Coordinates of C-alpha atoms in Angstrom, one line a residue:
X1 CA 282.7 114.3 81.0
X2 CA 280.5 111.5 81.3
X3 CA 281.7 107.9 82.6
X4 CA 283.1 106.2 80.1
X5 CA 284.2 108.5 77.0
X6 CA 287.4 110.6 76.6
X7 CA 287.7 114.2 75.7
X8 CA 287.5 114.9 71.8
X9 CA 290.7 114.0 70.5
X10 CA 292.3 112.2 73.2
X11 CA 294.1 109.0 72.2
X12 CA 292.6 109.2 69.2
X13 CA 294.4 107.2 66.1
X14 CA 294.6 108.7 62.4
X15 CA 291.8 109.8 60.7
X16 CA 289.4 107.1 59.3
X17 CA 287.3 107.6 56.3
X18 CA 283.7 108.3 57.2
X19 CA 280.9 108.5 55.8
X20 CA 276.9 109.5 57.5
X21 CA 273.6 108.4 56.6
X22 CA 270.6 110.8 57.4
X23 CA 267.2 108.4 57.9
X24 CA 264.5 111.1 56.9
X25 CA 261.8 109.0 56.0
X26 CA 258.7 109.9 53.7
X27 CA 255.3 111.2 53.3
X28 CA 253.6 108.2 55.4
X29 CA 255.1 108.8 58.2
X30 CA 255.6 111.9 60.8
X31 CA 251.5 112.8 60.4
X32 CA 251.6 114.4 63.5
X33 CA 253.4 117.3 62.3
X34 CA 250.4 118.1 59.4
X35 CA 249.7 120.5 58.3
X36 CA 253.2 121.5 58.0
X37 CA 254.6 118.7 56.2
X38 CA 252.2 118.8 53.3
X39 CA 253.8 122.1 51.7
X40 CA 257.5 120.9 52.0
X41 CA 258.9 117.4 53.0
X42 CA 259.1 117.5 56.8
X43 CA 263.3 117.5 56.9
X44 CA 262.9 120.5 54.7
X45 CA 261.0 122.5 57.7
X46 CA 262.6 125.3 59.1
X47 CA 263.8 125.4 62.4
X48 CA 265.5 128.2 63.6
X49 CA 265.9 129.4 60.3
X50 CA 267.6 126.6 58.3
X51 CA 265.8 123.2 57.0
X52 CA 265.7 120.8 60.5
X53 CA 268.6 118.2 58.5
X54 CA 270.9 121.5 57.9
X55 CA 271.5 120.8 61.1
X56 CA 273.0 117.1 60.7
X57 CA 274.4 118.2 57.6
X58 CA 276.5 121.0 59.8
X59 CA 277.3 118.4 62.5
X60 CA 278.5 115.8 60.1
X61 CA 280.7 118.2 58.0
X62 CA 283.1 119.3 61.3
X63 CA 283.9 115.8 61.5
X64 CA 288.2 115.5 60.2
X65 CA 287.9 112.5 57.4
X66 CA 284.0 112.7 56.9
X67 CA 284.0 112.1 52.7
X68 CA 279.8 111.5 51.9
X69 CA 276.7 112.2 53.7
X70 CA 273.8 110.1 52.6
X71 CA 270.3 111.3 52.8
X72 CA 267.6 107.9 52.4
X73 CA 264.4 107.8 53.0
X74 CA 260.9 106.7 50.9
X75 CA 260.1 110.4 49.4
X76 CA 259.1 110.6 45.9
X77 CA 261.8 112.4 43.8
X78 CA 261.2 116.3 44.9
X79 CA 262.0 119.4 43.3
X80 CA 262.7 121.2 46.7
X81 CA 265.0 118.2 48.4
X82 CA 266.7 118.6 45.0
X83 CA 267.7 122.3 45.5
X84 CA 268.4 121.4 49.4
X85 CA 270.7 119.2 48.4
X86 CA 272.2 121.1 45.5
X87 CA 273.0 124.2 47.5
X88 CA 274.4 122.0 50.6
X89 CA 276.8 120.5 48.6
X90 CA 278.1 123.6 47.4
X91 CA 278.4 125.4 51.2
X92 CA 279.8 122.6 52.9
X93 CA 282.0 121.2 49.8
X94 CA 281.2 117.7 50.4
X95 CA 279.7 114.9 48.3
X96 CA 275.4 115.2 49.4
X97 CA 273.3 112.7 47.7
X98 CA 269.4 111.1 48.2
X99 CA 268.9 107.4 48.2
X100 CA 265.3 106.6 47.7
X101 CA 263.8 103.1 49.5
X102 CA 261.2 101.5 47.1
X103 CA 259.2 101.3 50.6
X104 CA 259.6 102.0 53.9
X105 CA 261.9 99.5 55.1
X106 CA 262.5 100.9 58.7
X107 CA 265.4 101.9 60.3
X108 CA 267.5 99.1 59.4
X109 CA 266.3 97.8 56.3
X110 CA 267.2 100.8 54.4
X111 CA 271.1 101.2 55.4
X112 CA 271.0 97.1 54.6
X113 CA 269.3 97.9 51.5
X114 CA 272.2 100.4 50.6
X115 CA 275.0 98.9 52.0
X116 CA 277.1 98.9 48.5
X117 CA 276.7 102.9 48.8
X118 CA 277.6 103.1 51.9
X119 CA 280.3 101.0 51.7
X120 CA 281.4 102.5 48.4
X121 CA 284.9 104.5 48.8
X122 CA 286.4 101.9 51.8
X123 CA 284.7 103.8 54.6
X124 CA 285.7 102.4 57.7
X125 CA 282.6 103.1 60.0
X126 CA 279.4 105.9 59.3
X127 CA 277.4 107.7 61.4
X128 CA 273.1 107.3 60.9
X129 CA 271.8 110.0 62.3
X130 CA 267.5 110.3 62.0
X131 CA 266.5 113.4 61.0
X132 CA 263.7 113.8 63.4
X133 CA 266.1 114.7 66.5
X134 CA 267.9 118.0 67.2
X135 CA 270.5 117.7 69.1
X136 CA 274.7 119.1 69.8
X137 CA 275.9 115.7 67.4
X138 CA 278.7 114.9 69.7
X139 CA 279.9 113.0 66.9
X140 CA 283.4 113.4 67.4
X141 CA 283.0 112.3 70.7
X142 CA 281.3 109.2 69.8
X143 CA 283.8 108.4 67.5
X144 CA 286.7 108.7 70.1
X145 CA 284.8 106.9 72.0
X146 CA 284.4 104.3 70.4
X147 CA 288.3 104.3 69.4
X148 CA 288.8 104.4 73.3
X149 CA 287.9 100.9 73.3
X150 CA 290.1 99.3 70.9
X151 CA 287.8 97.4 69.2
X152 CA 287.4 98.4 65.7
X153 CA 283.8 96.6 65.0
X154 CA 282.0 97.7 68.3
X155 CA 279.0 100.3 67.2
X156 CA 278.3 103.1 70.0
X157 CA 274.3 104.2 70.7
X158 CA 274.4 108.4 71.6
X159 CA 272.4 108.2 74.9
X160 CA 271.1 110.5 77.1
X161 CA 269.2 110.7 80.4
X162 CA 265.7 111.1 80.7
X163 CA 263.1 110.8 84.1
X164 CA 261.8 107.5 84.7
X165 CA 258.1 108.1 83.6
X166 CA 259.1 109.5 80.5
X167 CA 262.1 106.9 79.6
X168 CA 259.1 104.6 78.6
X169 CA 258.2 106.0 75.5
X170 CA 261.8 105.7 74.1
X171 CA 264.3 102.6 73.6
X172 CA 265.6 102.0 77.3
X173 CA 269.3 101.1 77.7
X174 CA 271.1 99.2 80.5
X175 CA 274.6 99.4 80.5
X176 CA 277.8 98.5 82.2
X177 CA 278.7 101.4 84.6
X178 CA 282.5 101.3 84.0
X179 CA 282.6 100.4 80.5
X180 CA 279.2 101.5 79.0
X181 CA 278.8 98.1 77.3
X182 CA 275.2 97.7 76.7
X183 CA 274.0 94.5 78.2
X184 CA 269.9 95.0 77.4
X185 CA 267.9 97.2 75.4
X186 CA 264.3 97.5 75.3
X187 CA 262.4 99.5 73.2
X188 CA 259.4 101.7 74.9
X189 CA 258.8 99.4 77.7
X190 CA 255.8 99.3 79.6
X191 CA 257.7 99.0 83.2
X192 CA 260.9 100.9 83.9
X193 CA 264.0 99.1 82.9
X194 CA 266.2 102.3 82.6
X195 CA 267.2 106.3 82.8
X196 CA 269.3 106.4 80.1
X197 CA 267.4 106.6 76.4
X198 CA 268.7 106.2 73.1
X199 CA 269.1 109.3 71.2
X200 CA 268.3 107.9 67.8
X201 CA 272.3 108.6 67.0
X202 CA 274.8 105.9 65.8
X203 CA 278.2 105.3 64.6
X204 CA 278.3 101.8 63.1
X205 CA 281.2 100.0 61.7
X206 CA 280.5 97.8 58.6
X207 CA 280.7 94.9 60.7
X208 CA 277.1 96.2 61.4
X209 CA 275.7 94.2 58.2
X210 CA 276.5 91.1 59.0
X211 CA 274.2 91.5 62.0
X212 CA 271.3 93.2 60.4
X213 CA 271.5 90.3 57.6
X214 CA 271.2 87.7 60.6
X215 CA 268.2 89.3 60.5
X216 CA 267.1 89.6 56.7
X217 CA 267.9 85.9 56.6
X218 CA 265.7 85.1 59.7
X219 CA 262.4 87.0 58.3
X220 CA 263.3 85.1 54.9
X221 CA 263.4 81.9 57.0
X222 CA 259.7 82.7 58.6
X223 CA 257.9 84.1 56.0
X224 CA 258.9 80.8 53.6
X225 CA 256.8 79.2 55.6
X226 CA 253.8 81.1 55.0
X227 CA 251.1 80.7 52.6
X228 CA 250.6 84.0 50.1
X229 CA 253.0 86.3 51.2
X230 CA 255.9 88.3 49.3
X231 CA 258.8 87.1 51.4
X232 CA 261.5 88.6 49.8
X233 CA 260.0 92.2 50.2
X234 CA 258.7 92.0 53.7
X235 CA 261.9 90.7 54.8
X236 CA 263.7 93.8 54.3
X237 CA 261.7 95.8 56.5
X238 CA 264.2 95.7 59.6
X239 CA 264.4 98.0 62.4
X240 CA 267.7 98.8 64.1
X241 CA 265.8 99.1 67.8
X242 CA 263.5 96.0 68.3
X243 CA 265.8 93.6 66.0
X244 CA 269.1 94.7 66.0
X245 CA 269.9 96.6 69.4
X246 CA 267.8 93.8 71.7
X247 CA 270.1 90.9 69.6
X248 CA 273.4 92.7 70.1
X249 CA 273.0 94.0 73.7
X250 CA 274.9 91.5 75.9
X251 CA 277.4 90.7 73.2
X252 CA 280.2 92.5 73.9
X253 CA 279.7 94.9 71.0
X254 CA 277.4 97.5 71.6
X255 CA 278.0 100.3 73.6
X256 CA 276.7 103.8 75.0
X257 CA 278.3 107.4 74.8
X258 CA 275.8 109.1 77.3
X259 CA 276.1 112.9 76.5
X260 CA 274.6 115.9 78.7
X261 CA 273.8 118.2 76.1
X262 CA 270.5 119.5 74.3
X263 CA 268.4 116.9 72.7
X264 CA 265.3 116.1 71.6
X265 CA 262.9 114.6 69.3
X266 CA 260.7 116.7 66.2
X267 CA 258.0 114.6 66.3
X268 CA 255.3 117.8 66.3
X269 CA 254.7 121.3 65.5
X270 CA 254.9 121.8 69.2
X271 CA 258.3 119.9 69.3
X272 CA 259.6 122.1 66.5
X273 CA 259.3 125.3 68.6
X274 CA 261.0 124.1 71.3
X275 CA 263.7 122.5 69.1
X276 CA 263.7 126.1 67.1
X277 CA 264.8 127.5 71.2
X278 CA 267.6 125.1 71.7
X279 CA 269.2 125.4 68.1
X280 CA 269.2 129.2 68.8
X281 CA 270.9 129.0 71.9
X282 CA 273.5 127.0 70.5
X283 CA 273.8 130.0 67.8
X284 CA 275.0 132.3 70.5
X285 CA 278.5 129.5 69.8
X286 CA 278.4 127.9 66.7
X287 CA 276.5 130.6 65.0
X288 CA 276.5 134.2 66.3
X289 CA 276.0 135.8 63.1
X290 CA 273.0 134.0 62.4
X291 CA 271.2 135.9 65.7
X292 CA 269.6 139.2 65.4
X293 CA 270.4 142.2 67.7
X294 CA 269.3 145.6 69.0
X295 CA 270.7 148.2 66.5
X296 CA 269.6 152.0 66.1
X297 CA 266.6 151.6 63.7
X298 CA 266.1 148.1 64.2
X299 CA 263.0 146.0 65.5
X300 CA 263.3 145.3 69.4
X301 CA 265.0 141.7 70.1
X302 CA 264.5 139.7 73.4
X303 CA 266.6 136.7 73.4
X304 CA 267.6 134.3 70.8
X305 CA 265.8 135.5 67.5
X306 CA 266.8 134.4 64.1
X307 CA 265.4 137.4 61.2
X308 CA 265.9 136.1 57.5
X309 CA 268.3 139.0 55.4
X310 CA 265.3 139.2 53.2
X311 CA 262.4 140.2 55.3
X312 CA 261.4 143.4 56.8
X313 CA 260.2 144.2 60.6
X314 CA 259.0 147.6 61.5
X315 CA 261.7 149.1 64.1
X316 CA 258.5 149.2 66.5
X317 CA 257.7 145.1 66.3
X318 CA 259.4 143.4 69.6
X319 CA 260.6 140.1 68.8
X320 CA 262.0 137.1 70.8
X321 CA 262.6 135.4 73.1
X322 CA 262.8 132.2 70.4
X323 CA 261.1 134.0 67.3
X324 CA 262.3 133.1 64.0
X325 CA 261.2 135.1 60.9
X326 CA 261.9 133.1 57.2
X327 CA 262.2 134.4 53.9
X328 CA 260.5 137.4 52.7
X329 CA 258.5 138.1 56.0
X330 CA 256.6 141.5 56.3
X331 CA 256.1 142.3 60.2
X332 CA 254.2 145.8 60.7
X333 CA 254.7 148.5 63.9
X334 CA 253.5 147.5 67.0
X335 CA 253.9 143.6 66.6
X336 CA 254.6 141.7 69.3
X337 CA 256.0 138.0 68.3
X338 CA 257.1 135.7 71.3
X339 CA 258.1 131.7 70.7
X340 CA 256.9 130.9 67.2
X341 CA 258.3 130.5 64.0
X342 CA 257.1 132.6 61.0
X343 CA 257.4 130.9 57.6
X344 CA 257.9 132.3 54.0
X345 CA 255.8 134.8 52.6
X346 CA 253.5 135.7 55.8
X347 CA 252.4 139.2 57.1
X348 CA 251.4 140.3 60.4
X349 CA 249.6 143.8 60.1
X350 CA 250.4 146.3 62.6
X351 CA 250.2 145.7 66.7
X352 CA 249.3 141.9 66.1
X353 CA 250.3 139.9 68.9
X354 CA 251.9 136.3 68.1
X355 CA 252.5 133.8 70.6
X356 CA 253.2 130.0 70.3
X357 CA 252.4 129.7 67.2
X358 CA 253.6 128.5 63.5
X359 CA 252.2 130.7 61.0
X360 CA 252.2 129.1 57.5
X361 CA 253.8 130.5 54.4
X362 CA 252.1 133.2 52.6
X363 CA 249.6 133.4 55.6
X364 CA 248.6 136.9 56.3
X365 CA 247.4 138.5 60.2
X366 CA 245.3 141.4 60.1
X367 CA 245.7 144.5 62.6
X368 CA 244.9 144.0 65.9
X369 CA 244.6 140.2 65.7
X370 CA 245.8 138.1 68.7
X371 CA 247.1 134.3 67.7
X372 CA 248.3 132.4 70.3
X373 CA 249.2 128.8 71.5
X374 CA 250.1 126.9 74.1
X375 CA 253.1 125.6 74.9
X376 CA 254.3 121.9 75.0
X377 CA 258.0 122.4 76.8
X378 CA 259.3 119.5 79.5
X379 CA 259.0 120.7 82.9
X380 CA 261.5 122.9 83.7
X381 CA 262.1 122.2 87.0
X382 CA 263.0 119.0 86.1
X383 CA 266.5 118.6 84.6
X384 CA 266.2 115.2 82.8
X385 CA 262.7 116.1 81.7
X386 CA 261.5 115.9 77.8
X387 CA 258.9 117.3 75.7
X388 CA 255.9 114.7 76.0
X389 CA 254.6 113.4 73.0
X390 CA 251.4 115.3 72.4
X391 CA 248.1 113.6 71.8
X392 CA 245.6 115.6 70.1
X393 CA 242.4 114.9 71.6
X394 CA 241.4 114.4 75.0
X395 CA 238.4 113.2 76.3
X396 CA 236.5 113.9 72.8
X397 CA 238.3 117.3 72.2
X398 CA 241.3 119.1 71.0
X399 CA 244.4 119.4 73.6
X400 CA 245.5 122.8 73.9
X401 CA 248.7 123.5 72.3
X402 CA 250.6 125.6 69.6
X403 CA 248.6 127.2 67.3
X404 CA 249.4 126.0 63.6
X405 CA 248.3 128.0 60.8
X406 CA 249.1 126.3 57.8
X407 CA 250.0 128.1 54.6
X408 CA 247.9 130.6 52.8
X409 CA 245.7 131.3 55.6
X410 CA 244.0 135.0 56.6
X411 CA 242.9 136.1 59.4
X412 CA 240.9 139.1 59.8
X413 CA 242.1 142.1 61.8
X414 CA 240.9 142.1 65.7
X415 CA 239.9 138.5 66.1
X416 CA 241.5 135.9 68.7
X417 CA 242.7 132.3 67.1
X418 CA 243.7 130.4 70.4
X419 CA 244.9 127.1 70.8
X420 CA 243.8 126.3 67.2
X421 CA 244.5 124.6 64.0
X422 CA 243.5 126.2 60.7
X423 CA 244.1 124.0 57.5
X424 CA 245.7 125.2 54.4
X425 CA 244.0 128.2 52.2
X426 CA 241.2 129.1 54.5
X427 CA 240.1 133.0 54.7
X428 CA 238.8 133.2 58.7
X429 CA 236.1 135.9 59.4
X430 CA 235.4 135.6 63.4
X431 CA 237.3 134.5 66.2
X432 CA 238.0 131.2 67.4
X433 CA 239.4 129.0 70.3
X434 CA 240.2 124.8 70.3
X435 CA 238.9 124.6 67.1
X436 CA 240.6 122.4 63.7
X437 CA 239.1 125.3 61.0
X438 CA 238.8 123.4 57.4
X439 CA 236.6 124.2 54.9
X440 CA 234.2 121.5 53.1
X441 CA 233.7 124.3 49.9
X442 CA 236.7 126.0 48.8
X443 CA 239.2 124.1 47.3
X444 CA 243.1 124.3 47.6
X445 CA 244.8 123.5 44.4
X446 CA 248.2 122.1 45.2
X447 CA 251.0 121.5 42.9
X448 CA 252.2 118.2 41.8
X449 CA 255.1 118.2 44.1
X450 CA 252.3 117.7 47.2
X451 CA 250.8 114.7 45.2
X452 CA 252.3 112.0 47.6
X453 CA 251.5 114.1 50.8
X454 CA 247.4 113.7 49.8
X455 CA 244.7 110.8 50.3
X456 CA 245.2 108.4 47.1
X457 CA 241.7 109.1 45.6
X458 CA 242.7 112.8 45.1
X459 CA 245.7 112.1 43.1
X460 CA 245.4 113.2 39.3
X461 CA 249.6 111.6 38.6
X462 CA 248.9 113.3 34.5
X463 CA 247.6 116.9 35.9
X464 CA 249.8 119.8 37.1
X465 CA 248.0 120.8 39.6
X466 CA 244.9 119.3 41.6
X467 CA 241.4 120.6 43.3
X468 CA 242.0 119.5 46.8
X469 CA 239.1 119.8 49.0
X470 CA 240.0 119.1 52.8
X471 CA 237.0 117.3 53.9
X472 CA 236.0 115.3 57.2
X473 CA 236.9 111.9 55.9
X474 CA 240.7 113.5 54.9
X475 CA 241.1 114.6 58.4
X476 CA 242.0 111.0 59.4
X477 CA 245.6 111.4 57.2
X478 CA 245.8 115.0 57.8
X479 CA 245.9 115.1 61.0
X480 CA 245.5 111.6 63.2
X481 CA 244.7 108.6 61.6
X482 CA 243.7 106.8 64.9
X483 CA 241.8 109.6 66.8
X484 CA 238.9 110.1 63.7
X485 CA 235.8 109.1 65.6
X486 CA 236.9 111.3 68.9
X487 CA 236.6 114.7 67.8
X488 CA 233.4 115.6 66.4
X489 CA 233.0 118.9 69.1
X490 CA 236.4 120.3 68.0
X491 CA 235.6 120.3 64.3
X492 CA 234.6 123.4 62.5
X493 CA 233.9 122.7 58.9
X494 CA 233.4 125.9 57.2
X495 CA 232.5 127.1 53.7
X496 CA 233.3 130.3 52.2
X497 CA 233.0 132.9 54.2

């Protein structure tokens, strides 16, 4: 038990109405994780087996007194969030709904934005979770802890250790060492101020909107006084971290509930295979039935591995450790699959070998073929150590790590694709190794759902559907708006083969 919090349920008072917000942003933001997030909204991507908010959704539903779980973000209005959200409602039988920011207001401005609907019903205190992190959601916990205290408008941070070089690229907390109070906060600092990181977790009373419109009022304030600017709007862009936490630390009101469990941030492809490994550990407790095993006739399972009811694996194919097959998969005899996630729709041909690697819906591996990755996971030896955040060229090329294959891809039978990223719809005829594959010919017509995921001068708003040709100029949205001048040697541009 960590210094500072109670065991779940411990002095605890009645049950309090709650309510949770879920930040899951929109289509500008989380481009590292491209190609992925162009075919469904990146929340909606499965990790080990269920969208990556199911997750929160399944945390926040355990919680006694928990009436609404709000979903906000900046996403156009989407046909798949829709049905998310639809059949969520009707497993966990509580109230799901999607409040849509008219921008991206940043952490704080959108729960300020919506405070009306959050506060809507008499909730005495909500949890904002941000969908990007997977994690055990000690929520309970947090909320006894916070209870422990006895102050009913104190708001608690989720914190967790992390080693010192890598505490800089998260917000750094200092806090009391008896009573957790937070007494400064500093978001990615560039000289170590402290261990323990925030998990992007918080339970917030509504006492919490007085301070972030301290705020609002003080960006009105500044912006007044200059020349040609929409005040109003840019004041509302408010971020928890740099304006709130750094203002509140100190004050007697902020506080830390340091957890030892699994966490993590889903900032990558990369990250969403190692997050895929810790969720299906935690199925061996909170979901057993959702984890394959050895049975007469069966594939071959090593370790965690999650197999979707609907798809079908040769009893040959050896899967695991930390495989996950989705909906409607076809693996052949022979297939070996180790760390990776297979999405909708794909087919591995018989005695293909699959290793680190995301293989895109409807994608299709011929016999023989060999597609492998390489890893991105903390240092295991180290027990506080976290999964680095990856940067995608080095020195003028591409930095080995998980092959991604995005959807609709083919690769031939007895080729290698190592370390490689193939862009949607391409049909591959050789073998290849650090390579982005995209082709400058053959275009990719998406469906009007993608519309908001692609560069503006593609975007036909009055046409179903839309010619889509992945070009060198895209790859600065696709895949890292900063690095687009760094990579010419890792570029294959590729017609039809």
């Amino acid at each position: 038990m960590c210094p500072g919090s109670v065991a779940p349920g411990r002095g605890s008072r009645a049950v309090m109405p709650l309510k949770a917000v879920i930040l899951i942003g929109g289509p500008q933001k989380g481009t590292r994780f491209r190609p992925l997030s162009f075919e469904v909204p990146k929340p909606l991507f499965p990790v080990a087996g269920v969208p990556m908010v199911q997750h929160h959704i399944e945390a926040c539903a355990k919680v006694p007194g928990l009436k609404e779980i709000l979903l906000m973000g900046f996403y156009q209005p989407h046909e798949a969030l829709s049905r998310f959200l639809a059949a969520a409602q009707q497993e966990f039988k509580i109230p799901i709904r999607y409040l849509q920011e008219y921008a991206a207001l940043g952490t704080a401005g959108g729960i300020y934005h919506f405070r009306d609907q959050i506060l809507a019903g008499g909730a005495d205190a909500f949890f904002v979770l941000n969908a990007d992190v997977c994690s055990e959601f000690p929520l309970q916990e947090m909320l006894d802890f916070q209870q422990q205290h006895g102050d009913t408008d104190s708001f608690v941070i989720l914190g967790t250790t992390a080693n010192r070089t890598q505490a800089l690229n998260y917000g750094c907390i200092v806090a009391n060492a008896d009573t957790q109070e937070v007494q400064h906060y500093v978001e990615k600092p560039s000289t170590f101020v402290s261990e323990i990181i925030n998990c992007g977790i918080y339970l917030f009373t509504p006492a919490i909107f007085q301070h972030i419109g301290e705020v609002f009022q003080r960006n009105q304030q500044e912006l007044a006084l200059e020349e040609n600017s929409n005040g109003w709007q840019r004041a509302e862009v408010i971020r928890l971290e740099q304006d709130v936490f750094t203002a509140l630390a100190g004050s007697g009101k902020l506080y830390v509930y340091k957890t030892d469990g699994f966490w993590s941030q889903i900032k990558s492809a990369g990250s969403a295979i190692y997050a895929s490994r810790l969720y299906l550990n935690q199925y061996s407790q909170s979901h057993p039935e959702r984890l394959a095993q050895n049975k007469p006739g069966g594939p071959i399972i090593r370790g965690n591995v999650y197999i979707h009811p609907t798809a079908s694996v040769d009893s040959t194919a050896v899967l695991g450790p930390n495989v996950s097959i989705g909906e409607g998969v076809t693996v052949g005899a022979g297939v070996r699959i180790r760390e990776s996630i297979i999405l909708h729709g794909a087919s591995l041909h018989d005695h293909t070998c699959v290793l680190n690697t995301i293989v895109g819906w409807d994608s299709t591996i011929g016999r023989w073929a060999r597609v492998e990755g390489t890893p991105s996971d903390p240092n295991p030896n180290d027990p506080y150590a976290k999964i680095d955040s990856e940067t995608l060229f080095r020195d003028g090329r591409l930095t080995p790590s998980i092959t991604i294959l995005g959807c609709s891809v083919t690769i031939p039978a007895e080729v290698v694709i190592l370390n490689s990223i193939v862009l949607p719809h391409k049909e591959l005829s050789r073998s290849y190794k650090n390579q982005i594959i995209l082709s400058a010919l053959k275009p990719c017509v998406l469906p009007r759902a993608h519309h908001a995921s692609l560069p503006t001068r593609h975007c036909i708003r009055d046409s179903p559907s839309i010619p889509y040709h992945p070009s060198w100029m895209d790859l600065q949205q696709i895949l890292a708006p900063s690095l687009v001048h760094s990579f010419a040697s890792s570029v294959v541009v590729l017609g039809e083969d």
